[in-house]
Coordinates of C-alpha atoms in Angstrom, one line a residue:
M95 CA -28.0 -141.9 18.0
R96 CA -28.4 -142.7 21.7
V97 CA -30.9 -141.1 24.1
L98 CA -31.6 -141.2 27.8
I99 CA -35.1 -141.2 29.2
A100 CA -35.4 -140.2 32.9
D101 CA -39.0 -140.8 34.1
T102 CA -40.6 -142.4 37.1
S103 CA -43.3 -143.9 34.9
R104 CA -42.5 -147.3 33.5
L105 CA -45.5 -146.8 31.1
N106 CA -44.0 -143.6 29.7
I107 CA -40.7 -145.4 29.1
R108 CA -42.4 -148.3 27.4
I109 CA -44.4 -145.9 25.2
M110 CA -41.2 -144.2 24.1
E111 CA -39.5 -147.6 23.5
K112 CA -42.3 -148.5 21.2
M113 CA -42.0 -145.2 19.3
F114 CA -38.2 -145.7 18.9
E115 CA -38.7 -149.4 17.7
G116 CA -37.0 -150.0 14.4
S117 CA -35.5 -146.5 14.1
G118 CA -32.0 -147.3 15.1
V119 CA -32.2 -145.0 18.1
R120 CA -30.7 -146.7 21.1
F121 CA -31.9 -145.6 24.5
D122 CA -31.4 -146.1 28.2
S123 CA -33.9 -145.3 30.9
A124 CA -33.6 -144.2 34.5
S125 CA -36.4 -144.1 37.1
D126 CA -34.7 -141.5 39.4
G127 CA -32.2 -138.7 39.3
A128 CA -29.3 -140.6 40.7
E129 CA -29.6 -143.3 38.1
A130 CA -29.9 -140.7 35.3
M131 CA -26.8 -138.9 36.5
R132 CA -24.8 -142.2 36.6
L133 CA -25.9 -143.0 33.1
V134 CA -25.2 -139.6 31.6
L135 CA -21.6 -139.7 33.1
K136 CA -21.1 -143.2 31.6
N137 CA -22.6 -142.8 28.1
D138 CA -22.5 -140.3 25.3
Y139 CA -26.1 -139.3 24.6
S140 CA -27.4 -137.1 21.8
I141 CA -30.6 -136.3 23.8
A142 CA -31.6 -136.6 27.4
F143 CA -35.4 -136.6 27.9
I144 CA -36.0 -135.6 31.6
S145 CA -39.4 -135.7 33.3
D146 CA -40.3 -132.6 35.2
K147 CA -40.9 -134.5 38.4
L148 CA -38.6 -137.3 39.5
N149 CA -39.1 -138.6 43.0
E150 CA -36.2 -136.8 44.8
I151 CA -35.4 -134.0 42.4
S152 CA -37.0 -131.7 39.8
G153 CA -36.2 -132.1 36.2
C154 CA -34.8 -128.6 36.1
E155 CA -32.5 -129.3 39.0
L156 CA -31.3 -132.6 37.5
M157 CA -30.5 -130.9 34.2
R158 CA -28.6 -128.1 35.9
R159 CA -26.6 -130.7 37.9
M160 CA -25.9 -132.8 34.8
R161 CA -24.7 -129.7 32.9
E162 CA -22.4 -128.6 35.7
T163 CA -21.0 -132.1 36.3
L164 CA -20.4 -132.8 32.6
L165 CA -18.8 -129.4 32.1
S166 CA -16.5 -129.9 35.1
R167 CA -15.3 -133.2 33.7
S168 CA -15.1 -132.0 30.1
L169 CA -17.6 -134.6 29.0
H170 CA -20.1 -134.3 26.1
E171 CA -23.3 -132.6 27.0
P172 CA -26.5 -134.0 25.4
E173 CA -29.4 -131.9 24.2
F174 CA -31.9 -131.7 27.1
V175 CA -35.6 -132.1 26.6
A176 CA -38.1 -131.5 29.4
M177 CA -41.2 -133.7 29.6
S178 CA -44.3 -132.7 31.5
M179 CA -48.0 -133.4 31.6
N180 CA -48.8 -129.8 31.0
P181 CA -49.1 -128.8 27.3
N182 CA -49.4 -125.1 28.2
G183 CA -47.2 -122.8 26.1
M184 CA -46.2 -120.8 29.2
I185 CA -44.9 -124.0 30.8
E186 CA -42.9 -124.8 27.7
R187 CA -41.4 -121.3 27.7
R188 CA -40.5 -121.7 31.4
Y189 CA -38.5 -124.9 30.7
L190 CA -36.8 -123.3 27.7
E191 CA -35.8 -120.3 29.8
A192 CA -34.5 -122.7 32.5
G193 CA -32.0 -124.0 29.9
F194 CA -33.8 -127.0 28.3
D195 CA -33.2 -127.3 24.6
G196 CA -36.7 -128.7 23.9
Y197 CA -40.0 -129.6 25.4
L198 CA -42.3 -132.7 25.0
H199 CA -45.6 -132.9 26.7
K200 CA -47.2 -136.1 28.0
P201 CA -49.1 -138.1 26.8
F202 CA -46.7 -138.7 24.0
L203 CA -47.7 -138.6 20.4
K204 CA -45.3 -140.2 17.9
N205 CA -45.4 -137.2 15.6
R206 CA -44.7 -134.8 18.5
L207 CA -41.7 -136.9 19.7
W208 CA -40.1 -136.9 16.2
D209 CA -40.8 -133.2 15.7
V210 CA -39.0 -132.5 19.0
I211 CA -36.1 -134.7 18.1
D212 CA -35.7 -133.2 14.6
A213 CA -36.0 -129.6 16.0
V214 CA -33.5 -130.1 18.8
M215 CA -31.0 -132.0 16.7
T216 CA -31.3 -129.6 13.8
E217 CA -30.6 -126.7 16.1
A218 CA -27.6 -128.5 17.6
M219 CA -26.0 -130.1 14.6
G220 CA -27.6 -128.6 11.5
C221 CA -29.7 -130.1 8.7
G222 CA -27.4 -133.0 8.2
W223 CA -27.8 -134.3 11.8
R224 CA -29.0 -137.7 10.8
E225 CA -25.7 -138.5 9.1
T226 CA -23.6 -137.0 11.8
A227 CA -25.6 -138.6 14.7
G228 CA -23.9 -142.0 14.1
L229 CA -26.9 -143.5 12.3
S230 CA -26.1 -146.2 9.7
G231 CA -27.7 -145.8 6.2
Q232 CA -30.4 -148.3 7.1
D233 CA -31.0 -146.6 10.5
G234 CA -31.2 -143.2 8.8
R235 CA -33.8 -144.5 6.3
V236 CA -35.9 -146.0 9.1
L237 CA -35.7 -142.8 11.1
T238 CA -36.7 -140.7 8.0
E239 CA -39.6 -143.1 7.4
N240 CA -40.7 -142.8 11.1
M241 CA -40.6 -139.1 10.8
A242 CA -42.6 -139.1 7.5
E243 CA -45.1 -141.5 9.1
A244 CA -45.5 -139.2 12.1
E245 CA -46.0 -136.2 9.8
D246 CA -48.7 -138.2 7.9
E247 CA -50.4 -138.9 11.3
K248 CA -50.2 -135.3 12.2
N249 CA -51.8 -134.3 8.9
E250 CA -54.6 -136.9 9.4
N251 CA -55.3 -135.4 12.8
I252 CA -55.6 -131.9 11.3
A253 CA -58.0 -133.0 8.5

């Protein structure tokens, strides 16, 4: 599985890199909309995480342009996940109504990241998405372990 992260914050990109470490998930990052557009046209991504505020364009506008461009060129469209500092449910609903497939609020928590990935990919590809996402057996096991670890962390936070 390959993902794109479009965010102006190098720290946020580093945090996600650490969370993906050892999972078999490959990712590219872009610090602005133009670079994100170039990458999404060049590579086949399963998910594109897009920050709500890039320097020259909003996340919603970037997603809209990516979808139009990919459709016009008959290229594969990734699942789009909005990222924002606002954990408010109204904001999440606004992004989903704007066409995003998922929502991840900052600061990132490992369990929330994996929950969003699992929900978005299950919705797009069904329950067997790990096998069909191009993950090798080892990568699939590591991804499953990461998701189980994140679920354990979530349960510890609740207790």
